[in-house]
Amino acid sequence: MQSLWQKLRSAYVKPYDFRRLIDFRIREPISRDEGLTHFVCDIDKTYLETSFEKFGHLVKIAFEDAQAKRTVLGATEVLLELRWPRGKSITTPGVPRSLNFVSSSPPQLRGVLGDKMILDGLDWTSDTFKNQAYNLMHGRMDQLRQHVVYKAAAILQVFQQAGPNSRFYLIGDNAESDAFIYLGVSLFVAGSMSPHGFQQYLQTGGVDKDSAKKIVQSFEALPAINVCGIFIRRLSGHELAPISPIIGAITLFEDYFDLALAFMRRGVMGAESLWPLLKVFHNQFGMSDQRIRELLRIHFDIACDVNFDVQTLKPYIENCQKEIAANVQTIEPVHVLLSSYSEENIIEAADHWVRKH
């Protein structure tokens, strides 16, 4: 039997609509030209070092000013290199690419987070925040920490602004459900997962049937989009279960120099960015010679036995740049990587993956 509160709520509060969670702001026009490169990036634990496992952490975050917040080492520098590409290997050097932040933080933090990014020297195209007040108003406490329905819809809304055949690269972390969400929207927007299949996929992630159905209906008419990479920052204590084929479509990175080399390998970032980034990571952030050698070997099979001294290293780096430019790999979009798997296989794997997390 319904309580008096439930009866009053049913009479005066409209049915729950996930779209009201999306607080989307465009800072500059998003070009609808065909075939452009766009980036979508999470904020908490991807761009900023934040902790919100406990309620006290959330309170602390809410009252921190911009200067108190800590940027993940190298995040600003790498995102700027992606947004403002340089080098002959890039189609339009010096022309900004679309950089879109999608955060599960409430819009009340937009001002302080924006101030922090401006202090960092970063500029961006759009940002989206989660309207948690709407959940509170509807008594949906279960949705305060459940971000799948919100974040999937928010990213699809960013896709909706782009031109046909745009290439998107999605950057997140493994603390929550970024990998699961990114994979689902990648397959759906490419037409590799049917509307019914995407609805099932969302439901395995904890989205209620009604909201999953409404997402599909809201975003069925999207431009042809290719998600060409899903990059997930690996945080200790939040390991992703190695379940195929899901894990095979995701690129994990340990630090932002690792991420930069992954983008260079795909030709998304020019090799000319290697030298300025290496100087920052080595001299400013204290990345060890051993770590730099290890990453160059992993990404480009480049062996290095010299010390990383700024005065003597530049000729060596110039040779590395030439080798990188000559060995750029063509990486298939996410939906092509998974083309040998049926929709049922992917949904079953996703369900298994969610249960492991």
CSV table of C-alpha atoms in Angstrom, one decimal:
chain,number,residue,atom,x,y,z
A,1,MET,CA,0.0,0.0,0.0
A,2,GLN,CA,1.3,3.5,-0.9
A,3,SER,CA,2.2,5.9,1.9
A,4,LEU,CA,0.7,9.4,1.9
A,5,TRP,CA,4.1,10.8,0.7
A,6,GLN,CA,4.1,8.3,-2.2
A,7,LYS,CA,0.5,9.3,-3.2
A,8,LEU,CA,1.3,13.0,-3.0
A,9,ARG,CA,4.5,12.5,-5.0
A,10,SER,CA,2.7,10.5,-7.7
A,11,ALA,CA,0.1,13.3,-8.0
A,12,TYR,CA,2.5,16.2,-8.2
A,13,VAL,CA,5.8,15.0,-9.6
A,14,LYS,CA,6.1,14.1,-13.2
A,15,PRO,CA,7.4,10.7,-14.3
A,16,TYR,CA,11.2,10.3,-14.0
A,17,ASP,CA,13.0,11.6,-17.1
A,18,PHE,CA,16.8,10.9,-17.4
A,19,ARG,CA,17.1,13.7,-19.9
A,20,ARG,CA,16.7,16.2,-17.1
A,21,LEU,CA,19.9,15.0,-15.6
A,22,ILE,CA,21.9,16.4,-18.5
A,23,ASP,CA,23.3,19.9,-17.9
A,24,PHE,CA,25.0,20.5,-21.2
A,25,ARG,CA,26.9,23.8,-22.1
A,26,ILE,CA,28.6,24.6,-25.3
A,27,ARG,CA,31.5,27.1,-24.9
A,28,GLU,CA,32.3,27.4,-28.6
A,29,PRO,CA,30.5,26.2,-31.7
A,30,ILE,CA,31.0,22.5,-32.5
A,31,SER,CA,31.8,22.1,-36.1
A,32,ARG,CA,29.4,19.9,-38.1
A,33,ASP,CA,31.9,19.5,-40.9
A,34,GLU,CA,32.4,15.9,-42.1
A,35,GLY,CA,35.2,13.7,-40.8
A,36,LEU,CA,36.6,15.8,-38.0
A,37,THR,CA,38.3,14.5,-34.9
A,38,HIS,CA,36.7,15.0,-31.5
A,39,PHE,CA,37.6,14.1,-27.9
A,40,VAL,CA,35.3,13.3,-24.9
A,41,CYS,CA,37.0,13.2,-21.5
A,42,ASP,CA,35.9,12.5,-18.0
A,43,ILE,CA,36.9,14.9,-15.2
A,44,ASP,CA,37.1,13.2,-11.8
A,45,LYS,CA,40.0,10.7,-11.5
A,46,THR,CA,40.7,11.2,-15.3
A,47,TYR,CA,41.6,14.9,-15.4
A,48,LEU,CA,41.6,15.7,-11.7
A,49,GLU,CA,42.9,13.6,-8.8
A,50,THR,CA,39.7,13.2,-6.8
A,51,SER,CA,38.5,10.8,-4.1
A,52,PHE,CA,34.8,10.4,-3.3
A,53,GLU,CA,34.4,6.9,-1.9
A,54,LYS,CA,33.0,8.3,1.3
A,55,PHE,CA,30.4,11.0,1.9
A,56,GLY,CA,33.0,13.1,3.6
A,57,HIS,CA,35.1,13.2,0.4
A,58,LEU,CA,32.1,14.6,-1.5
A,59,VAL,CA,31.7,17.3,1.1
A,60,LYS,CA,35.4,18.2,0.8
A,61,ILE,CA,35.2,18.4,-3.0
A,62,ALA,CA,32.2,20.7,-2.8
A,63,PHE,CA,34.0,23.2,-0.7
A,64,GLU,CA,37.5,23.1,-2.4
A,65,ASP,CA,38.5,26.1,-4.4
A,66,ALA,CA,40.1,25.9,-7.8
A,67,GLN,CA,43.7,26.2,-6.4
A,68,ALA,CA,43.1,23.3,-4.0
A,69,LYS,CA,42.3,20.8,-6.7
A,70,ARG,CA,45.0,18.7,-8.2
A,71,THR,CA,45.4,17.9,-11.9
A,72,VAL,CA,46.5,14.4,-12.9
A,73,LEU,CA,50.2,14.9,-13.9
A,74,GLY,CA,50.5,15.7,-17.6
A,75,ALA,CA,46.7,15.7,-18.3
A,76,THR,CA,46.6,19.4,-19.3
A,77,GLU,CA,49.7,19.1,-21.5
A,78,VAL,CA,48.5,16.0,-23.4
A,79,LEU,CA,45.0,17.3,-23.8
A,80,LEU,CA,46.4,20.6,-25.2
A,81,GLU,CA,48.5,18.7,-27.7
A,82,LEU,CA,45.5,16.7,-28.8
A,83,ARG,CA,43.3,19.8,-29.0
A,84,TRP,CA,45.9,22.1,-30.8
A,85,PRO,CA,47.7,19.6,-33.0
A,86,ARG,CA,51.1,20.3,-34.4
A,87,GLY,CA,53.3,18.8,-37.1
A,88,LYS,CA,53.3,17.8,-40.8
A,89,SER,CA,51.6,14.5,-40.1
A,90,ILE,CA,48.4,16.3,-38.9
A,91,THR,CA,45.8,17.3,-41.5
A,92,THR,CA,45.1,20.7,-40.0
A,93,PRO,CA,47.9,21.7,-37.6
A,94,GLY,CA,47.0,24.7,-35.4
A,95,VAL,CA,43.3,24.3,-35.8
A,96,PRO,CA,41.6,23.4,-32.6
A,97,ARG,CA,39.8,20.1,-32.3
A,98,SER,CA,36.6,19.6,-30.3
A,99,LEU,CA,37.4,18.7,-26.6
A,100,ASN,CA,34.3,17.9,-24.6
A,101,PHE,CA,34.2,17.1,-20.9
A,102,VAL,CA,31.5,14.8,-19.5
A,103,SER,CA,31.4,14.7,-15.7
A,104,SER,CA,29.2,13.0,-13.2
A,105,SER,CA,29.7,15.9,-10.8
A,106,PRO,CA,26.8,18.3,-10.2
A,107,PRO,CA,26.6,21.5,-12.2
A,108,GLN,CA,27.1,23.5,-9.0
A,109,LEU,CA,30.8,22.5,-9.4
A,110,ARG,CA,31.0,23.8,-13.0
A,111,GLY,CA,32.4,27.2,-11.9
A,112,VAL,CA,35.2,25.9,-9.7
A,113,LEU,CA,36.1,23.1,-12.1
A,114,GLY,CA,36.1,25.5,-15.0
A,115,ASP,CA,38.3,27.9,-13.0
A,116,LYS,CA,40.7,25.1,-12.3
A,117,MET,CA,41.1,24.2,-16.0
A,118,ILE,CA,41.6,27.9,-16.9
A,119,LEU,CA,44.3,28.1,-14.2
A,120,ASP,CA,45.9,25.1,-15.9
A,121,GLY,CA,45.8,26.9,-19.2
A,122,LEU,CA,43.3,24.6,-20.8
A,123,ASP,CA,40.5,25.5,-23.1
A,124,TRP,CA,37.7,23.3,-24.2
A,125,THR,CA,34.6,23.1,-26.4
A,126,SER,CA,31.7,21.9,-24.2
A,127,ASP,CA,31.1,20.5,-20.8
A,128,THR,CA,28.2,18.4,-19.3
A,129,PHE,CA,27.4,17.9,-15.7
A,130,LYS,CA,24.9,15.7,-13.9
A,131,ASN,CA,21.9,17.5,-12.4
A,132,GLN,CA,21.8,15.6,-9.1
A,133,ALA,CA,19.1,18.0,-7.8
A,134,TYR,CA,16.7,16.3,-10.2
A,135,ASN,CA,17.4,12.9,-8.5
A,136,LEU,CA,16.9,14.4,-5.1
A,137,MET,CA,13.7,16.1,-6.1
A,138,HIS,CA,12.3,12.7,-7.3
A,139,GLY,CA,13.6,10.8,-4.4
A,140,ARG,CA,15.9,8.7,-6.7
A,141,MET,CA,18.7,8.2,-4.2
A,142,ASP,CA,19.6,5.1,-6.2
A,143,GLN,CA,20.6,7.3,-9.1
A,144,LEU,CA,23.1,9.5,-7.2
A,145,ARG,CA,25.9,7.0,-7.6
A,146,GLN,CA,24.6,5.2,-10.7
A,147,HIS,CA,25.9,7.0,-13.7
A,148,VAL,CA,25.3,4.7,-16.7
A,149,VAL,CA,22.0,6.2,-17.8
A,150,TYR,CA,23.2,9.8,-17.4
A,151,LYS,CA,26.6,9.4,-18.9
A,152,ALA,CA,25.5,7.3,-21.9
A,153,ALA,CA,22.9,9.9,-22.8
A,154,ALA,CA,25.3,12.8,-22.2
A,155,ILE,CA,27.9,11.3,-24.6
A,156,LEU,CA,25.3,10.6,-27.2
A,157,GLN,CA,24.2,14.2,-27.0
A,158,VAL,CA,27.8,15.3,-27.7
A,159,PHE,CA,27.8,12.9,-30.7
A,160,GLN,CA,24.6,14.5,-31.9
A,161,GLN,CA,26.4,17.8,-32.3
A,162,ALA,CA,29.1,16.4,-34.7
A,163,GLY,CA,29.1,16.1,-38.4
A,164,PRO,CA,28.9,12.8,-40.3
A,165,ASN,CA,31.8,10.4,-40.3
A,166,SER,CA,33.4,12.2,-37.3
A,167,ARG,CA,36.1,10.3,-35.4
A,168,PHE,CA,35.7,10.3,-31.6
A,169,TYR,CA,38.2,9.3,-29.0
A,170,LEU,CA,36.9,8.7,-25.5
A,171,ILE,CA,39.0,9.1,-22.3
A,172,GLY,CA,38.0,7.9,-18.9
A,173,ASP,CA,39.1,5.8,-15.9
A,174,ASN,CA,38.4,2.4,-14.4
A,175,ALA,CA,37.0,3.7,-11.0
A,176,GLU,CA,33.4,3.5,-12.2
A,177,SER,CA,31.7,2.4,-15.4
A,178,ASP,CA,33.5,4.4,-18.1
A,179,ALA,CA,34.7,1.4,-20.1
A,180,PHE,CA,31.2,-0.2,-20.1
A,181,ILE,CA,29.5,3.0,-21.1
A,182,TYR,CA,32.0,4.0,-23.8
A,183,LEU,CA,31.9,0.6,-25.4
A,184,GLY,CA,28.1,0.5,-25.5
A,185,VAL,CA,27.7,4.0,-27.1
A,186,SER,CA,30.5,3.2,-29.6
A,187,LEU,CA,28.7,0.1,-30.9
A,188,PHE,CA,25.2,1.8,-30.9
A,189,VAL,CA,26.3,5.0,-32.7
A,190,ALA,CA,28.1,2.9,-35.4
A,191,GLY,CA,25.0,0.8,-36.0
A,192,SER,CA,26.8,-2.4,-34.9
A,193,MET,CA,24.4,-2.8,-32.0
A,194,SER,CA,20.6,-2.7,-32.7
A,195,PRO,CA,18.3,-0.4,-30.7
A,196,HIS,CA,16.9,-3.4,-28.9
A,197,GLY,CA,20.4,-4.7,-28.3
A,198,PHE,CA,21.6,-1.4,-26.9
A,199,GLN,CA,18.5,-1.3,-24.6
A,200,GLN,CA,19.5,-4.8,-23.3
A,201,TYR,CA,23.1,-3.7,-22.9
A,202,LEU,CA,22.1,-0.7,-20.8
A,203,GLN,CA,19.9,-2.8,-18.6
A,204,THR,CA,22.8,-5.1,-17.8
A,205,GLY,CA,24.5,-2.0,-16.5
A,206,GLY,CA,21.6,-1.3,-14.1
A,207,VAL,CA,19.5,1.1,-16.2
A,208,ASP,CA,15.8,0.6,-15.7
A,209,LYS,CA,13.9,-0.7,-18.7
A,210,ASP,CA,11.9,2.5,-19.2
A,211,SER,CA,15.0,4.8,-19.2
A,212,ALA,CA,16.9,2.4,-21.5
A,213,LYS,CA,14.0,2.4,-24.0
A,214,LYS,CA,13.8,6.2,-23.9
A,215,ILE,CA,17.6,6.6,-24.6
A,216,VAL,CA,17.3,4.5,-27.7
A,217,GLN,CA,14.2,6.4,-28.9
A,218,SER,CA,15.9,9.8,-28.2
A,219,PHE,CA,19.1,9.0,-30.1
A,220,GLU,CA,18.1,6.7,-32.9
A,221,ALA,CA,18.7,9.5,-35.5
A,222,LEU,CA,22.4,10.2,-35.1
A,223,PRO,CA,25.0,11.1,-37.7
A,224,ALA,CA,27.3,8.3,-38.7
A,225,ILE,CA,30.1,8.4,-36.0
A,226,ASN,CA,33.2,6.3,-35.6
A,227,VAL,CA,34.6,5.8,-32.1
A,228,CYS,CA,38.3,5.1,-32.9
A,229,GLY,CA,39.6,4.6,-29.4
A,230,ILE,CA,38.5,4.0,-25.8
A,231,PHE,CA,41.3,5.0,-23.4
A,232,ILE,CA,40.9,4.1,-19.7
A,233,ARG,CA,43.2,5.3,-17.0
A,234,ARG,CA,44.2,2.4,-14.8
A,235,LEU,CA,43.8,3.2,-11.1
A,236,SER,CA,45.1,0.9,-8.4
A,237,GLY,CA,42.3,-0.9,-6.6
A,238,HIS,CA,39.9,-0.7,-9.5
A,239,GLU,CA,41.2,-3.3,-11.9
A,240,LEU,CA,39.0,-4.2,-14.9
A,241,ALA,CA,38.1,-7.8,-15.3
A,242,PRO,CA,39.8,-9.3,-18.4
A,243,ILE,CA,36.7,-10.5,-20.1
A,244,SER,CA,36.7,-10.8,-23.9
A,245,PRO,CA,35.8,-9.2,-26.2
A,246,ILE,CA,35.2,-6.1,-24.0
A,247,ILE,CA,38.8,-5.8,-22.7
A,248,GLY,CA,40.2,-6.2,-26.2
A,249,ALA,CA,38.4,-3.0,-27.4
A,250,ILE,CA,39.9,-0.9,-24.6
A,251,THR,CA,43.3,0.7,-24.3
A,252,LEU,CA,44.5,1.0,-20.7
A,253,PHE,CA,47.1,3.7,-19.8
A,254,GLU,CA,49.1,4.1,-16.6
A,255,ASP,CA,50.0,7.8,-17.0
A,256,TYR,CA,49.5,10.6,-19.6
A,257,PHE,CA,52.9,10.1,-21.3
A,258,ASP,CA,51.7,6.5,-21.9
A,259,LEU,CA,48.5,8.0,-23.4
A,260,ALA,CA,50.3,10.5,-25.5
A,261,LEU,CA,52.4,7.7,-27.1
A,262,ALA,CA,49.2,5.7,-27.7
A,263,PHE,CA,47.8,8.6,-29.7
A,264,MET,CA,51.1,9.1,-31.6
A,265,ARG,CA,51.0,5.5,-32.6
A,266,ARG,CA,47.6,6.1,-34.1
A,267,GLY,CA,48.6,9.2,-35.9
A,268,VAL,CA,46.2,11.3,-33.8
A,269,MET,CA,49.0,13.3,-32.2
A,270,GLY,CA,52.0,14.3,-34.3
A,271,ALA,CA,55.5,12.9,-33.5
A,272,GLU,CA,56.6,16.6,-33.2
A,273,SER,CA,54.8,16.5,-29.8
A,274,LEU,CA,57.2,13.9,-28.4
A,275,TRP,CA,60.0,16.3,-27.6
A,276,PRO,CA,58.0,19.0,-25.7
A,277,LEU,CA,56.0,16.3,-23.8
A,278,LEU,CA,59.1,14.3,-22.9
A,279,LYS,CA,60.8,17.4,-21.4
A,280,VAL,CA,57.7,18.2,-19.3
A,281,PHE,CA,57.3,14.6,-18.0
A,282,HIS,CA,61.0,14.1,-17.4
A,283,ASN,CA,62.1,17.6,-16.1
A,284,GLN,CA,58.9,18.9,-14.5
A,285,PHE,CA,57.1,15.7,-13.3
A,286,GLY,CA,60.2,13.6,-12.6
A,287,MET,CA,59.4,10.7,-14.8
A,288,SER,CA,62.3,8.3,-14.6
A,289,ASP,CA,64.6,7.4,-17.5
A,290,GLN,CA,63.6,3.8,-17.1
A,291,ARG,CA,59.9,4.5,-17.5
A,292,ILE,CA,60.5,6.6,-20.6
A,293,ARG,CA,62.6,3.9,-22.2
A,294,GLU,CA,60.0,1.3,-21.2
A,295,LEU,CA,57.2,3.2,-22.9
A,296,LEU,CA,59.1,3.9,-26.1
A,297,ARG,CA,59.9,0.2,-26.3
A,298,ILE,CA,56.3,-0.8,-25.6
A,299,HIS,CA,54.7,1.6,-28.1
A,300,PHE,CA,57.3,1.7,-30.9
A,301,ASP,CA,59.8,-1.0,-30.2
A,302,ILE,CA,62.4,1.7,-30.0
A,303,ALA,CA,65.4,0.6,-27.9
A,304,CYS,CA,67.2,3.4,-25.9
A,305,ASP,CA,70.4,3.1,-23.9
A,306,VAL,CA,71.2,6.8,-23.5
A,307,ASN,CA,70.6,9.0,-20.4
A,308,PHE,CA,67.7,11.4,-20.7
A,309,ASP,CA,69.6,14.7,-20.4
A,310,VAL,CA,67.9,17.6,-22.1
A,311,GLN,CA,71.1,18.9,-23.6
A,312,THR,CA,72.3,15.7,-25.2
A,313,LEU,CA,69.0,13.9,-26.0
A,314,LYS,CA,67.4,16.1,-28.7
A,315,PRO,CA,69.2,14.5,-31.7
A,316,TYR,CA,68.1,11.1,-30.4
A,317,ILE,CA,64.5,12.3,-30.0
A,318,GLU,CA,64.6,13.7,-33.6
A,319,ASN,CA,65.4,10.2,-34.8
A,320,CYS,CA,62.6,8.7,-32.6
A,321,GLN,CA,60.2,11.2,-34.2
A,322,LYS,CA,61.2,10.1,-37.7
A,323,GLU,CA,60.7,6.5,-36.7
A,324,ILE,CA,57.4,7.1,-35.1
A,325,ALA,CA,56.1,9.1,-38.1
A,326,ALA,CA,57.2,6.3,-40.4
A,327,ASN,CA,55.5,3.6,-38.4
A,328,VAL,CA,52.1,5.1,-37.6
A,329,GLN,CA,49.5,2.3,-37.4
A,330,THR,CA,46.0,2.3,-38.8
A,331,ILE,CA,43.8,1.4,-35.9
A,332,GLU,CA,40.3,0.2,-36.7
A,333,PRO,CA,37.3,1.8,-35.0
A,334,VAL,CA,35.9,0.0,-32.0
A,335,HIS,CA,32.9,-1.5,-33.8
A,336,VAL,CA,35.3,-3.0,-36.5
A,337,LEU,CA,37.5,-4.5,-33.8
A,338,LEU,CA,34.4,-6.4,-32.5
A,339,SER,CA,32.8,-7.2,-35.8
A,340,SER,CA,33.5,-10.9,-35.5
A,341,TYR,CA,31.3,-11.0,-32.3
A,342,SER,CA,27.5,-11.2,-32.4
A,343,GLU,CA,25.4,-8.7,-30.5
A,344,GLU,CA,24.4,-11.6,-28.2
A,345,ASN,CA,28.0,-12.4,-27.5
A,346,ILE,CA,28.7,-8.8,-26.5
A,347,ILE,CA,25.7,-8.4,-24.3
A,348,GLU,CA,26.5,-11.7,-22.6
A,349,ALA,CA,30.1,-10.6,-22.1
A,350,ALA,CA,28.9,-7.2,-20.8
A,351,ASP,CA,26.6,-8.9,-18.3
A,352,HIS,CA,29.5,-11.0,-17.1
A,353,TRP,CA,31.7,-8.0,-16.9
A,354,VAL,CA,29.2,-6.0,-14.8
A,355,ARG,CA,28.8,-8.9,-12.4
A,356,LYS,CA,32.6,-8.9,-11.9
A,357,HIS,CA,32.5,-5.2,-10.9
